Short mmCIF file of C-alpha atoms and ligand atoms in Angstrom, two decimals:
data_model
loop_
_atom_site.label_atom_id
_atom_site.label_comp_id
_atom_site.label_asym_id
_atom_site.label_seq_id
_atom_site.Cartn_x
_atom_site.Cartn_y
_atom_site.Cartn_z
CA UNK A 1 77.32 107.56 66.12
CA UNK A 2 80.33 105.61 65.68
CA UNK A 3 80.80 101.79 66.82
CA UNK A 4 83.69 100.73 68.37
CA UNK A 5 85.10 103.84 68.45
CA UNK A 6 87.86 104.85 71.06
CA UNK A 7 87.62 109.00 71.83
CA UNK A 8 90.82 110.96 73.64
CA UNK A 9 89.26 114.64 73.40
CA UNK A 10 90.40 117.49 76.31
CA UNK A 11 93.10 120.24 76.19
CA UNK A 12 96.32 120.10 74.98
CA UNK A 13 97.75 121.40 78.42
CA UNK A 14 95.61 121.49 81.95
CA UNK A 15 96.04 125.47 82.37
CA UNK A 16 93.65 125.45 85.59
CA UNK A 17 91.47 123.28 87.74
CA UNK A 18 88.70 126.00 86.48
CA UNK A 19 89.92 125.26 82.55
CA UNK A 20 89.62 121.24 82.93
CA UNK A 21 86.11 120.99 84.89
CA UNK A 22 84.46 123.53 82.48
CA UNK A 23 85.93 121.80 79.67
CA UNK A 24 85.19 118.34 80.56
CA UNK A 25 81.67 119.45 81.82
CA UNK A 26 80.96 121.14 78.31
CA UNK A 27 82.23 117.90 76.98
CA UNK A 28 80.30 115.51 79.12
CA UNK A 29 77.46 117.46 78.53
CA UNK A 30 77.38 117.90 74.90
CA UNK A 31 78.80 114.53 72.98
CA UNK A 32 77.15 111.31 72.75
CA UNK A 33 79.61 108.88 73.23
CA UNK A 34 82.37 108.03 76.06
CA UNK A 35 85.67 109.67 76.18
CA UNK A 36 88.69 109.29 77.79
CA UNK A 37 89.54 113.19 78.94
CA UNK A 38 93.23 114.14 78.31
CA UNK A 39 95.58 117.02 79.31
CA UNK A 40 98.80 117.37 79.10
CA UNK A 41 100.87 118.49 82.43
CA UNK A 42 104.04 118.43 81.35
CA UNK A 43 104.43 120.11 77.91
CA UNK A 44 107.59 118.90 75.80
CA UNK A 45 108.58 122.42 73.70
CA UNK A 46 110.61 122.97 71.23
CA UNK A 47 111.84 126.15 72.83
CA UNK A 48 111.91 126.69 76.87
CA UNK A 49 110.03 129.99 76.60
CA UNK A 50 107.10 128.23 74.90
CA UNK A 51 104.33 127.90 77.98
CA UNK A 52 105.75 124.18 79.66
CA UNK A 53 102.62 123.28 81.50
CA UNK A 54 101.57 123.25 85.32
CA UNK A 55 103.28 120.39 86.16
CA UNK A 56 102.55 118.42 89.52
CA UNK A 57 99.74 120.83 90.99
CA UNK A 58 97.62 120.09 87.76
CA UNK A 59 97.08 116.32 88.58
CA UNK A 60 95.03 117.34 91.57
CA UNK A 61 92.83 119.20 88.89
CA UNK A 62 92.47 116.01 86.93
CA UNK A 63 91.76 113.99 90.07
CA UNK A 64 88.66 116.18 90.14
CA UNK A 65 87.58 115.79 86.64
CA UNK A 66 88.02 112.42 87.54
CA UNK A 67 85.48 112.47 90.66
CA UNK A 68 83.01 114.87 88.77
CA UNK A 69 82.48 113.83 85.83
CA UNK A 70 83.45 109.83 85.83
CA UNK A 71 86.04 109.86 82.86
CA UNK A 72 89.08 108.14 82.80
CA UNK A 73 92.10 110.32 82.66
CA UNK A 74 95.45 110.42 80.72
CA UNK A 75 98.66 112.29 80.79
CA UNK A 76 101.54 112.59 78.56
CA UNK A 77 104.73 111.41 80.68
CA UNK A 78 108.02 112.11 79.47
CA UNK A 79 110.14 110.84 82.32
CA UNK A 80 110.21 107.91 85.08
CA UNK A 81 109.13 110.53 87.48
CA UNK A 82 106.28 111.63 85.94
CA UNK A 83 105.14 107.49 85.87
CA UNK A 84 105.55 107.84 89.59
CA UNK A 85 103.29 110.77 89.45
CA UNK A 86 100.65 109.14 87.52
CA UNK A 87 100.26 106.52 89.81
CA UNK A 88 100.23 108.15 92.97
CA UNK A 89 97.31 110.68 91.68
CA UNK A 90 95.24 108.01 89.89
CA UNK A 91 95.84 108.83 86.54
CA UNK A 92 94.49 105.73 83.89
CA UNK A 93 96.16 106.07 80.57
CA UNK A 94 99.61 107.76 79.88
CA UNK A 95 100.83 108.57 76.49
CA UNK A 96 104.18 109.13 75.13
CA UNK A 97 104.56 111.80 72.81
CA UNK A 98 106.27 112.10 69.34
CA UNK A 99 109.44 113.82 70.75
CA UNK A 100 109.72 110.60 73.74
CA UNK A 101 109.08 107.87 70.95
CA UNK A 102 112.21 108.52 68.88
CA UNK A 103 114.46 108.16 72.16
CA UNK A 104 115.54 104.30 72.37
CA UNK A 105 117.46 105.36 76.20
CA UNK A 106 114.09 107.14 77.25
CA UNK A 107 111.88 104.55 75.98
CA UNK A 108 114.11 102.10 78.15
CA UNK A 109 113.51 103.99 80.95
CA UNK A 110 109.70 104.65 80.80
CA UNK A 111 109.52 100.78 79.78
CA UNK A 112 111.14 99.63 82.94
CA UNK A 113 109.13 102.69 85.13
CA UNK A 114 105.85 100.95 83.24
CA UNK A 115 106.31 97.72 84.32
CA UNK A 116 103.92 96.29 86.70
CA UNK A 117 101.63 99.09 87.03
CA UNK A 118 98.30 99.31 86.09
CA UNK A 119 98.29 102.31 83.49
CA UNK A 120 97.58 101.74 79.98
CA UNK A 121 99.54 103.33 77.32
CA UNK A 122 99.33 105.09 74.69
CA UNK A 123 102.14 105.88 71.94
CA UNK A 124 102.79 108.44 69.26
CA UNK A 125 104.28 107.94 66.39
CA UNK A 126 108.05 109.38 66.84
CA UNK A 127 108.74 112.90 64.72
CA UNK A 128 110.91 111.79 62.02
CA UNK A 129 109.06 109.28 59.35
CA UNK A 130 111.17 106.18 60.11
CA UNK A 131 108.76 103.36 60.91
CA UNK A 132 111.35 100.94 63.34
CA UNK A 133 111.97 103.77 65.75
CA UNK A 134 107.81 103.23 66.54
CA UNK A 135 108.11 99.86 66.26
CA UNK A 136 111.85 99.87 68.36
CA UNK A 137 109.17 101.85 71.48
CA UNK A 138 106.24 99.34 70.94
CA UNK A 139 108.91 96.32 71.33
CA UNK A 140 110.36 98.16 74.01
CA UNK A 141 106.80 98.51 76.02
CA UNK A 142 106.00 94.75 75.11
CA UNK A 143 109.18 93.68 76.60
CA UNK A 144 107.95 95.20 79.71
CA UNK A 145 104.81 93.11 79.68
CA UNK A 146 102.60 96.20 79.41
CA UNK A 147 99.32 94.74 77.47
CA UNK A 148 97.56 97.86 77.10
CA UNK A 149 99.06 99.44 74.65
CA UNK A 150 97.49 101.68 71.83
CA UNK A 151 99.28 103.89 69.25
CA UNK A 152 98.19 107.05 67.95
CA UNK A 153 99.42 108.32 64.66
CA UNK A 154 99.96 111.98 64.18
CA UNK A 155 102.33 112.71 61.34
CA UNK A 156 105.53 113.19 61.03
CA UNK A 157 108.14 116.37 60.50
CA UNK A 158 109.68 116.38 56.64
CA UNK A 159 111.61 119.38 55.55
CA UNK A 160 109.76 119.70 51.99
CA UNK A 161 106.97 121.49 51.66
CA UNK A 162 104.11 120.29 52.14
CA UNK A 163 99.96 120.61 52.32
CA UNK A 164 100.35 119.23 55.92
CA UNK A 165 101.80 120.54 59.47
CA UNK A 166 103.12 117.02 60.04
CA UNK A 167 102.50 114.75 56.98
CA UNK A 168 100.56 111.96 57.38
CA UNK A 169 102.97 109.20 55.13
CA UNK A 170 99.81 106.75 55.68
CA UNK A 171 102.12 103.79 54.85
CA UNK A 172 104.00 103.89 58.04
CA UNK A 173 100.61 103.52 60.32
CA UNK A 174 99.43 100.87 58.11
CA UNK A 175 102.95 99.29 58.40
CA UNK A 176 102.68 99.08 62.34
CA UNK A 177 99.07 98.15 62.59
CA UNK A 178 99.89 95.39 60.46
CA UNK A 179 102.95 94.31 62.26
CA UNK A 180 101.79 94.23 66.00
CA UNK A 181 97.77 94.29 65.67
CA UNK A 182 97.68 97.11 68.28
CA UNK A 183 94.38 99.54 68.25
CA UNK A 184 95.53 102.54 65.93
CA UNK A 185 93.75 106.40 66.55
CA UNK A 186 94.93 108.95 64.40
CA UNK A 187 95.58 112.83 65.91
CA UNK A 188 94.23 114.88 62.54
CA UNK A 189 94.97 118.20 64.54
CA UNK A 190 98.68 117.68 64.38
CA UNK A 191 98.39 116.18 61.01
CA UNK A 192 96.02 119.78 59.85
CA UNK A 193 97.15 122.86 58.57
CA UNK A 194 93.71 123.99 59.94
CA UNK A 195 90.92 122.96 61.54
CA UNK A 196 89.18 122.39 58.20
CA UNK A 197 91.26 119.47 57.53
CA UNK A 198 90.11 117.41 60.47
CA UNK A 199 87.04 115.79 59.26
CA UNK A 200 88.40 114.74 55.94
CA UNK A 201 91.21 113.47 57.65
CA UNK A 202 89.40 111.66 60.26
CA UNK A 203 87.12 110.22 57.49
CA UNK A 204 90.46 108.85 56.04
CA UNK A 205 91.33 107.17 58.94
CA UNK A 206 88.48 105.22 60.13
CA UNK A 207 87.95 104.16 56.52
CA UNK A 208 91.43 102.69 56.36
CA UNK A 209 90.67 100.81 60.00
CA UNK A 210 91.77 103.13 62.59
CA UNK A 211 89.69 102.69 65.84
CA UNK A 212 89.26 106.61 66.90
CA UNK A 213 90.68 109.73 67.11
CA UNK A 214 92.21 112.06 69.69
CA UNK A 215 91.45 115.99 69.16
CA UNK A 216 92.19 118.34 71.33
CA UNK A 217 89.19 120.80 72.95
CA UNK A 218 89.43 123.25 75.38
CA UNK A 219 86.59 125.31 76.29
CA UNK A 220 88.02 128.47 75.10
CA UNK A 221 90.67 127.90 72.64
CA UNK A 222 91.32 131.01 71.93
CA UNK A 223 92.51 131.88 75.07
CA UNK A 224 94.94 128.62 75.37
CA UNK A 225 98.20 128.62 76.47
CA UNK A 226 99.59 126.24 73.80
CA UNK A 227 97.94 125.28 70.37
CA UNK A 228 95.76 127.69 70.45
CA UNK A 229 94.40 127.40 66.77
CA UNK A 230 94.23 123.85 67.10
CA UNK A 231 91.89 122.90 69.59
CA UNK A 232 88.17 122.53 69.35
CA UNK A 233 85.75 124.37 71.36
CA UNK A 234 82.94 121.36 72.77
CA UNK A 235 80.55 122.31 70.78
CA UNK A 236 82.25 122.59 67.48
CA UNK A 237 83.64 119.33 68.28
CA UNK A 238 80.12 117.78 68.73
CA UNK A 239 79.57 119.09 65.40
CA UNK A 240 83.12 118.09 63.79
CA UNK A 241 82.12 114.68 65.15
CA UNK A 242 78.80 114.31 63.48
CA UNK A 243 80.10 115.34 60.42
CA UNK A 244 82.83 112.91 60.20
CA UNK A 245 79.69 109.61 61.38
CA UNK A 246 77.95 110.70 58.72
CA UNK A 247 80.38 111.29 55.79
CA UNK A 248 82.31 107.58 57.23
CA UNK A 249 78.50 106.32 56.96
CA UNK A 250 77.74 107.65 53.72
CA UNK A 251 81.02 106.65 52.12
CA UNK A 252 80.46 103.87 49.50
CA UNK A 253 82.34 100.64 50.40
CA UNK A 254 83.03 101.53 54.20
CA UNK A 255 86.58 100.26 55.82
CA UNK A 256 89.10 100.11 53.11
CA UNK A 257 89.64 96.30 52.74
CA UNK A 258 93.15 95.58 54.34
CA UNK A 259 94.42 92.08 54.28
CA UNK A 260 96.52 92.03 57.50
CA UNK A 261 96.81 88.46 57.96
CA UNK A 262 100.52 87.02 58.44
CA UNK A 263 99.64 84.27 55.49
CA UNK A 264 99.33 87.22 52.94
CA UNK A 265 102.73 88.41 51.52
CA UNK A 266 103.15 91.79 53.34
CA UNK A 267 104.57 93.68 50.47
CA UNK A 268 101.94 92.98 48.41
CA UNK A 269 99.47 93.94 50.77
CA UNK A 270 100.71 96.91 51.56
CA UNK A 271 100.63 97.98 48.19
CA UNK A 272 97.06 97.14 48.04
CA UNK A 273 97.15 99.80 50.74
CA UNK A 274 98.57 102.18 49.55
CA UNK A 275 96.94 101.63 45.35
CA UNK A 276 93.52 101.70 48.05
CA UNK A 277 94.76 104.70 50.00
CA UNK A 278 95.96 107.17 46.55
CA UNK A 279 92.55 106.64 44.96
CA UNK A 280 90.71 107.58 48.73
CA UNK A 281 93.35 110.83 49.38
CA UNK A 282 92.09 111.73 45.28
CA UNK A 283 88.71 111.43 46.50
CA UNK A 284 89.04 113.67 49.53
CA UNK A 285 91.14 115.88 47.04
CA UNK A 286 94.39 116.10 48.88
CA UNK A 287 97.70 116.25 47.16
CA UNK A 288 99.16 113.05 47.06
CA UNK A 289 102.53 114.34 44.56
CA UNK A 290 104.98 115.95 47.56
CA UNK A 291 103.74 113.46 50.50
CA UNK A 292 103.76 110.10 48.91
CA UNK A 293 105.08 109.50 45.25
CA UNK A 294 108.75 110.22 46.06
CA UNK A 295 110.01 108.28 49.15
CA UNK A 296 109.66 104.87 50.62
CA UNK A 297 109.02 105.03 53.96
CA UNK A 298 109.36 101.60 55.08
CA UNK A 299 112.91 100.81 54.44
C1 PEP B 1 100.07 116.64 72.49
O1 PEP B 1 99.27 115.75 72.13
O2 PEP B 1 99.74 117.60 73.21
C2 PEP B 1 101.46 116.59 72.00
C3 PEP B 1 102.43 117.28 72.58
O3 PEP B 1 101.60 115.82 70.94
P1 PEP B 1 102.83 115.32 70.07
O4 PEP B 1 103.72 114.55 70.98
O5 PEP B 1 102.13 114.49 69.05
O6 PEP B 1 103.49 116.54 69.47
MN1 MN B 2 98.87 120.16 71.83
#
């Protein structure tokens, strides 16, 4: 079992109030540590014919989850009006997704929707690998005096090719957790090719200091109306889970050491990272050439 170790683990869209009980009651029943239960509602697409999610009706569904099983709930919100929606159905964290993080006008928007209300938040790292445009959202939030904020890293869209879905470019998480202190979970399923990726991915992640993960489940994937081959079923997750305690327990030195204090000159120290990070990626065998040898991230 993991210490200090924040879990976001539920579908990627609520498809039915049948859907989110059984999965959150598999869930509840089979892991061994807290959660917060997610599902998205409304479901940003590339293309309009891709499945969009249930919209409003689905937040009654979550209310229940809620009541039945005692989790806290969050929802991705893209717009003011889905803040408003949040709050009126008792919703506890939102998150903004990597598509709403690289909009400066909608971050303004969901900033000033945010303000004063109770939700915490939770932000993805925006789709195109240019550190600021996080940092330009998590300034954004701050301004608004929202304290609870948390940032998930889940890659980020590059037009080489590449061992990843959406490469990981480790830097730029390391960057922001340095810059604003702010918890930091990384999303390996978006990051994955496959599922097979998530553990040593995961593994990666705590090691270099992130404080969970969020992975989608759904009690039958393969019947899911949107990342299907991505999400876990409960008990594989249990499982997935285990395996990453024990291979973060068994590794050698534990958390990567990361200087993050303002004293220490940040460019060395994030070289340090990243010298720390090559010779862990070797380790877990991934390809470090096309990801991280030919581009600086942080400019
Ligand atoms: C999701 O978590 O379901 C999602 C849409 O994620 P992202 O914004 O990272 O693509
Ligand atoms: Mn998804």
């Amino acid at each position: 079992m993991l210490e200090n170790f924040t879990l976001i683990t539920g579908p990627c869209a609520a498809e039915s109030m049948e859907q989110v009980l059984q999965t959150a009651q598999n869930l509840k029943q089979l892991l061994t540590q807290p959660f917060i239960f997610r599902a998205g509602v409304w479901k940003p697409r590339t293309r309009p014919s891709s499945f969009q999610g249930m919209g409003a009706p689905a937040l009654s569904w979550l209310q229940q989850v809620k009541r039945d099983f005692s989790v806290p709930i969050a929802i991705e919100v893209g717009l003011p009006e889905h803040v408003e929606l949040a709050l009126k159905n008792d919703i506890d964290y939102v998150w903004l997704g990597a598509r709403t993080t690289t909009s400066p006008f909608l971050m303004d928007a969901l900033a000033a929707s945010l303000r004063s209300t109770h939700l915490k938040v939770i932000i993805k790292n925006p789709i195109n690998p240019e550190w600021q445009l996080w940092a330009g959202a998590v300034e954004r939030l701050m301004a608004a005096q929202i304290k609870d904020i948390t940032l998930v890293h889940r890659g980020f869209s590059v037009y080489h090719e590449s061992n990843y879905r959406y490469v990981p470019f480790w830097e730029i998480p390391l960057k922001m957790k340095q810059e604003f202190g702010l918890p930091m979970l990384c999303d390996p399923g978006h990051i994955s090719r496959s599922k097979d990726q998530v553990t040593a991915l995961s593994v990666l992640a705590l090691r270099c200091g992130f404080n969970g993960l969020m992975i989608e489940s759904h009690y039958q994937p393969n019947k899911a109306l949107s990342d299907a081959t991505m999400q876990f079923t409960p008990a594989h997750l249990f499982e997935t889970l285990k395996q990453i305690s024990q291979e973060y327990n068994l590794a050698a030195n534990g958390v990567v050491e990361m200087d993050i204090t303002p004293e220490h000159h940040r460019y060395s120290s994030l070289q340090n990272i990243q010298h720390e990070l090559a010779s862990e990626l070797r380790k877990l065998q991934y390809s470090t050439h096309n990801d991280q040898h030919h581009h600086n991230y942080l400019q």
